[in-house]
Tab-separated table of C-alpha atoms in Angstrom:
chain	number	residue	atom	x	y	z
A	49	UNK	CA	-0.263	-0.187	0.175
A	50	UNK	CA	1.083	3.670	-0.481
A	51	UNK	CA	2.265	5.908	1.999
A	52	UNK	CA	0.584	8.491	3.104
A	53	UNK	CA	2.227	10.017	6.088
A	54	UNK	CA	5.916	9.186	6.892
A	55	UNK	CA	8.358	10.807	9.780
A	56	UNK	CA	12.100	10.054	8.715
A	57	UNK	CA	14.191	10.762	12.163
A	58	UNK	CA	11.838	13.976	13.118
A	59	UNK	CA	13.282	16.191	15.960
A	60	UNK	CA	11.111	19.475	17.043
A	61	UNK	CA	12.596	22.160	19.396
A	62	UNK	CA	11.515	25.075	21.253
A	63	UNK	CA	14.798	26.620	22.141
A	64	UNK	CA	16.583	23.949	24.220
A	65	UNK	CA	13.541	21.728	24.791
A	66	UNK	CA	13.138	18.622	22.520
A	67	UNK	CA	9.455	18.122	21.939
A	68	UNK	CA	10.282	15.710	18.885
A	69	UNK	CA	12.809	12.978	19.900
A	70	UNK	CA	14.044	11.553	16.653
A	71	UNK	CA	10.107	10.142	15.631
A	72	UNK	CA	10.087	7.958	12.832
A	73	UNK	CA	6.678	6.578	11.702
A	74	UNK	CA	5.016	5.349	8.414
A	75	UNK	CA	1.031	6.023	8.061
A	76	UNK	CA	-0.357	3.412	4.808
A	77	UNK	CA	-3.473	4.335	2.902
A	78	UNK	CA	-6.463	2.909	4.838
A	79	UNK	CA	-4.572	2.477	8.076
A	80	UNK	CA	-5.729	3.441	11.435
A	81	UNK	CA	-3.087	4.979	14.207
A	82	UNK	CA	-3.611	5.732	17.508
A	83	UNK	CA	-1.096	7.936	18.763
A	84	UNK	CA	-1.280	7.711	23.123
A	85	UNK	CA	0.263	9.981	25.508
A	86	UNK	CA	0.205	12.174	28.707
A	87	UNK	CA	0.033	15.526	28.434
A	88	UNK	CA	2.931	17.441	27.438
A	89	UNK	CA	3.843	14.097	25.762
A	90	UNK	CA	3.882	15.381	22.179
A	91	UNK	CA	0.869	14.414	20.677
A	92	UNK	CA	-0.199	17.895	19.168
A	93	UNK	CA	2.690	18.758	17.937
A	94	UNK	CA	3.118	15.463	16.105
A	95	UNK	CA	0.208	16.076	14.605
A	96	UNK	CA	1.164	20.043	13.625
A	97	UNK	CA	4.255	18.916	12.077
A	98	UNK	CA	2.174	16.265	9.943
A	99	UNK	CA	0.173	19.347	9.028
A	100	UNK	CA	3.416	21.362	8.050
A	101	UNK	CA	2.391	24.035	10.754
A	102	UNK	CA	5.348	23.639	12.719
A	103	UNK	CA	8.907	22.615	10.679
A	104	UNK	CA	11.264	19.867	12.153
A	105	UNK	CA	14.335	20.895	13.058
A	106	UNK	CA	15.969	17.464	11.909
A	107	UNK	CA	14.640	14.557	9.808
A	108	UNK	CA	12.155	15.062	6.939
A	109	UNK	CA	8.484	14.815	7.019
A	110	UNK	CA	6.964	13.156	3.836
A	111	UNK	CA	2.999	13.383	2.832
A	112	UNK	CA	1.631	11.636	0.094
A	113	UNK	CA	4.762	10.873	-1.180
A	114	UNK	CA	6.665	14.191	-1.417
A	115	UNK	CA	9.119	15.675	1.453
A	116	UNK	CA	7.388	18.632	2.531
A	117	UNK	CA	10.751	20.306	3.526
A	118	UNK	CA	11.223	21.406	-0.432
A	119	UNK	CA	8.056	22.465	-0.828
A	120	UNK	CA	6.898	26.037	-1.125
A	121	UNK	CA	3.949	26.898	0.645
A	122	UNK	CA	1.666	27.367	-1.904
A	123	UNK	CA	2.290	23.504	-3.207
A	124	UNK	CA	2.271	22.739	0.837
A	125	UNK	CA	-1.312	24.083	0.997
A	126	UNK	CA	-2.138	21.958	-1.955
A	127	UNK	CA	-1.287	18.885	0.320
A	128	UNK	CA	-2.940	20.113	3.131
A	129	UNK	CA	-6.300	20.064	0.777
A	130	UNK	CA	-6.191	16.286	1.091
A	131	UNK	CA	-6.177	16.202	5.071
A	132	UNK	CA	-9.075	16.965	7.177
A	133	UNK	CA	-7.940	18.290	10.594
A	134	UNK	CA	-10.347	18.297	13.976
A	135	UNK	CA	-8.350	20.115	16.851
A	136	UNK	CA	-9.254	19.475	20.492
A	137	UNK	CA	-12.459	22.545	20.786
A	138	UNK	CA	-13.315	22.036	17.277
A	139	UNK	CA	-11.753	25.381	15.937
A	140	UNK	CA	-15.329	27.214	14.670
A	141	UNK	CA	-15.118	30.715	13.904
A	142	UNK	CA	-17.484	32.162	16.451
A	143	UNK	CA	-18.668	34.833	14.436
A	144	UNK	CA	-19.852	32.456	11.642
A	145	UNK	CA	-22.697	30.447	11.119
A	146	UNK	CA	-22.520	26.665	11.101
A	147	UNK	CA	-22.902	26.461	7.505
A	148	UNK	CA	-20.485	29.159	7.310
A	149	UNK	CA	-18.078	27.280	9.274
A	150	UNK	CA	-18.473	23.917	7.194
A	151	UNK	CA	-18.158	25.680	4.070
A	152	UNK	CA	-14.953	28.067	5.055
A	153	UNK	CA	-12.427	25.058	3.517
A	154	UNK	CA	-14.370	24.760	0.328
A	155	UNK	CA	-14.358	28.565	-0.261
A	156	UNK	CA	-10.929	29.400	1.054
A	157	UNK	CA	-8.952	26.268	-0.571
A	158	UNK	CA	-7.732	27.694	-4.057
A	159	UNK	CA	-7.419	23.735	-5.130
A	160	UNK	CA	-10.817	23.089	-3.860
A	161	UNK	CA	-13.000	25.770	-4.319
A	162	UNK	CA	-16.222	24.405	-6.197
A	163	UNK	CA	-18.895	26.248	-8.049
A	164	UNK	CA	-21.127	27.898	-5.656
A	165	UNK	CA	-24.454	25.883	-6.312
A	166	UNK	CA	-22.494	23.208	-5.445
A	167	UNK	CA	-21.185	24.388	-1.937
A	168	UNK	CA	-24.856	24.259	0.149
A	169	UNK	CA	-25.467	20.410	-0.961
A	170	UNK	CA	-21.536	19.318	0.179
A	171	UNK	CA	-22.440	21.467	3.603
A	172	UNK	CA	-25.461	19.804	3.868
A	173	UNK	CA	-24.436	16.201	3.308
A	174	UNK	CA	-21.379	16.884	5.319
A	175	UNK	CA	-23.755	17.999	8.320
A	176	UNK	CA	-26.330	14.949	7.879
A	177	UNK	CA	-22.923	12.816	7.955
A	178	UNK	CA	-23.012	14.066	11.771
A	179	UNK	CA	-26.554	14.236	12.508
A	180	UNK	CA	-26.792	18.245	12.365
A	181	UNK	CA	-28.302	18.916	9.562
A	182	UNK	CA	-31.395	21.469	11.127
A	183	UNK	CA	-28.080	23.567	12.643
A	184	UNK	CA	-27.390	25.826	9.349
A	185	UNK	CA	-28.230	29.174	10.626
A	186	UNK	CA	-27.083	28.589	13.648
A	187	UNK	CA	-23.734	30.012	15.134
A	188	UNK	CA	-21.095	27.892	17.490
A	189	UNK	CA	-22.297	29.857	20.755
A	190	UNK	CA	-25.863	28.240	20.044
A	191	UNK	CA	-24.481	24.761	20.112
A	192	UNK	CA	-23.281	22.388	23.331
A	193	UNK	CA	-19.738	21.242	23.402
A	194	UNK	CA	-20.823	17.659	21.895
A	195	UNK	CA	-22.625	19.345	18.671
A	196	UNK	CA	-19.536	21.784	18.404
A	197	UNK	CA	-17.366	18.949	17.836
A	198	UNK	CA	-19.329	17.153	15.925
A	199	UNK	CA	-19.320	20.298	13.544
A	200	UNK	CA	-16.055	20.293	13.339
A	201	UNK	CA	-16.024	17.037	12.129
A	202	UNK	CA	-18.687	18.056	9.476
A	203	UNK	CA	-15.956	20.889	8.405
A	204	UNK	CA	-13.092	18.066	8.807
A	205	UNK	CA	-15.130	15.739	5.819
A	206	UNK	CA	-16.571	18.153	3.917
A	207	UNK	CA	-13.478	18.241	1.799
A	208	UNK	CA	-13.576	14.516	1.384
A	209	UNK	CA	-10.250	14.001	2.583
A	210	UNK	CA	-7.811	11.022	2.059
A	211	UNK	CA	-6.121	11.211	5.700
A	212	UNK	CA	-7.495	12.770	8.560
A	213	UNK	CA	-5.799	14.104	11.709
A	214	UNK	CA	-7.611	14.065	15.410
A	215	UNK	CA	-6.465	16.052	18.300
A	216	UNK	CA	-7.685	14.326	21.283
A	217	UNK	CA	-11.647	14.735	19.839
A	218	UNK	CA	-13.525	13.398	22.857
A	219	UNK	CA	-11.088	15.947	25.760
A	220	UNK	CA	-13.817	17.425	27.964
A	221	UNK	CA	-16.717	15.480	27.114
A	222	UNK	CA	-18.884	13.428	28.732
A	223	UNK	CA	-18.506	9.563	28.312
A	224	UNK	CA	-21.690	9.205	26.192
A	225	UNK	CA	-20.985	12.276	23.806
A	226	UNK	CA	-17.484	10.840	23.776
A	227	UNK	CA	-18.484	7.854	22.216
A	228	UNK	CA	-20.853	9.364	19.855
A	229	UNK	CA	-17.718	11.563	18.373
A	230	UNK	CA	-15.972	8.139	18.214
A	231	UNK	CA	-18.836	6.070	16.497
A	232	UNK	CA	-18.648	9.311	13.575
A	233	UNK	CA	-14.885	9.006	12.993
A	234	UNK	CA	-15.336	5.216	13.123
A	235	UNK	CA	-18.084	5.734	10.496
A	236	UNK	CA	-16.183	8.191	8.084
A	237	UNK	CA	-13.250	5.766	8.174
A	238	UNK	CA	-15.036	3.133	7.117
A	239	UNK	CA	-17.385	4.789	4.644
A	240	UNK	CA	-14.930	6.153	3.102
A	241	UNK	CA	-11.588	3.859	3.844
A	242	UNK	CA	-10.123	7.093	5.297
A	243	UNK	CA	-6.516	7.298	6.709
A	244	UNK	CA	-6.599	8.241	10.460
A	245	UNK	CA	-4.164	9.576	12.841
A	246	UNK	CA	-6.044	10.107	16.200
A	247	UNK	CA	-3.773	11.605	19.321
A	248	UNK	CA	-5.954	10.606	22.523
A	249	UNK	CA	-4.942	9.701	25.865
A	250	UNK	CA	-8.182	7.707	25.902
A	251	UNK	CA	-7.411	3.933	25.915
A	252	UNK	CA	-11.231	3.757	25.149
A	253	UNK	CA	-11.167	5.766	22.000
A	254	UNK	CA	-8.677	3.840	20.380
A	255	UNK	CA	-10.533	0.483	21.563
A	256	UNK	CA	-13.523	1.200	19.480
A	257	UNK	CA	-11.470	2.380	16.229
A	258	UNK	CA	-9.695	-1.190	16.561
A	259	UNK	CA	-13.025	-3.290	17.537
A	260	UNK	CA	-15.745	-2.049	15.873
A	261	UNK	CA	-16.712	-1.240	12.165
A	262	UNK	CA	-19.417	0.657	10.904
A	263	UNK	CA	-21.664	-1.361	8.740
A	264	UNK	CA	-23.608	0.761	5.984
A	265	UNK	CA	-26.571	-1.648	5.500
A	266	UNK	CA	-27.399	-1.638	9.205
A	267	UNK	CA	-26.361	2.023	9.993
A	268	UNK	CA	-24.797	0.666	13.268
A	269	UNK	CA	-21.383	-0.076	14.812
A	270	UNK	CA	-20.332	-3.585	15.019
A	271	UNK	CA	-17.665	-5.390	16.884
A	272	UNK	CA	-15.339	-7.681	14.966
A	273	UNK	CA	-14.092	-10.477	15.910
A	274	UNK	CA	-10.532	-11.328	17.547
A	275	UNK	CA	-7.916	-12.402	14.953
A	276	UNK	CA	-8.620	-11.901	11.099
A	277	UNK	CA	-11.323	-9.452	11.601
A	278	UNK	CA	-9.615	-6.981	13.168
A	279	UNK	CA	-6.263	-7.208	11.520
A	280	UNK	CA	-8.554	-6.237	8.140
A	281	UNK	CA	-9.332	-2.831	10.482
A	282	UNK	CA	-5.248	-1.916	10.412
A	283	UNK	CA	-4.999	0.174	13.789
A	284	UNK	CA	-1.847	0.707	14.998
A	285	UNK	CA	-0.853	1.647	18.457
A	286	UNK	CA	1.979	4.079	19.189
A	287	UNK	CA	2.663	5.889	22.679
A	288	UNK	CA	4.514	8.914	22.846
A	289	UNK	CA	6.383	9.963	26.218
A	290	UNK	CA	8.711	12.928	26.574
A	291	UNK	CA	8.521	13.392	22.535
A	292	UNK	CA	9.782	9.853	21.949
A	293	UNK	CA	7.675	6.777	20.706
A	294	UNK	CA	8.231	4.914	23.545
A	295	UNK	CA	5.806	1.549	21.856
A	296	UNK	CA	4.262	0.698	18.855
A	297	UNK	CA	2.140	-2.123	18.211
A	298	UNK	CA	-1.512	-3.966	18.268
A	299	UNK	CA	-3.830	-3.612	20.446
A	300	UNK	CA	-2.719	-7.110	21.826
A	301	UNK	CA	0.931	-6.118	21.881
A	302	UNK	CA	-0.190	-2.979	24.189
A	303	UNK	CA	-2.767	-4.521	26.784
A	304	UNK	CA	0.212	-7.400	26.969
A	305	UNK	CA	3.222	-4.892	27.780
A	306	UNK	CA	4.657	-4.674	31.276
A	307	UNK	CA	6.279	-0.970	30.998
A	308	UNK	CA	4.615	0.952	33.448
A	309	UNK	CA	4.185	4.121	31.482
A	310	UNK	CA	2.938	1.873	28.392
A	311	UNK	CA	0.578	-0.078	30.542
A	312	UNK	CA	-0.941	3.014	32.038
A	313	UNK	CA	-2.698	3.935	28.605
A	314	UNK	CA	-4.172	0.196	28.375
A	315	UNK	CA	-6.129	-0.074	31.272
A	316	UNK	CA	-9.394	-2.537	31.014
A	317	UNK	CA	-11.876	-0.210	30.198
A	318	UNK	CA	-13.707	-0.595	33.517
A	319	UNK	CA	-10.835	1.259	35.167
A	320	UNK	CA	-10.198	3.888	32.268
A	321	UNK	CA	-11.320	7.318	32.801
């Protein structure tokens, strides 16, 4: 399979502080990568580096087979147009309606601009996907935190990206709302075979993506069996600690780890936050 995102010995420093330390990883087409780690471990910095918002001090980042260090800003924007991102708080513009928020990438990415008469149908489709088709005329302040997060997903998927990055999508949400968000992420992944990288400190988020598949016929998430069916979901777990990858492997390998730092991210679900 083709490589979608690759880090080759990437180091990022802020002054004397090393926030990413010789990170090497390769995310292939259709794969799901769960990035676990404590606050300050480098999860968000890794995603911003993948987007090209932060340039590495050492090493290289490859997006869709292109070395981003060799690209002009216009070319980098072109690559970003093939990606979607959901930041922790949704990243919505308070002064814009929900319709305008979701339409923003369609109207402002040079390579994505579509005819005006096609924008509203695309926006409506994305909002229907997250079950918020009735919110077009509302403003972010009129929605709950969970609804704003769902609008953020709609904006991330409206361009039909090949790669989706999620930065702590369930942070600060109650368990029921968090499960709703994760179910939508799984639905997007499975209906469109989208390559997915999700940063979180919650093992539940990764567990759901590794063990459940969206069934388009029943319109429900369904548990997959261990072994072959689970392997077909192509879910890989990474644990970051102090800017380094301290674990990389399958769910089974993560749960079997005896490393004290790694094992705390694979607690039985009944013990997790």
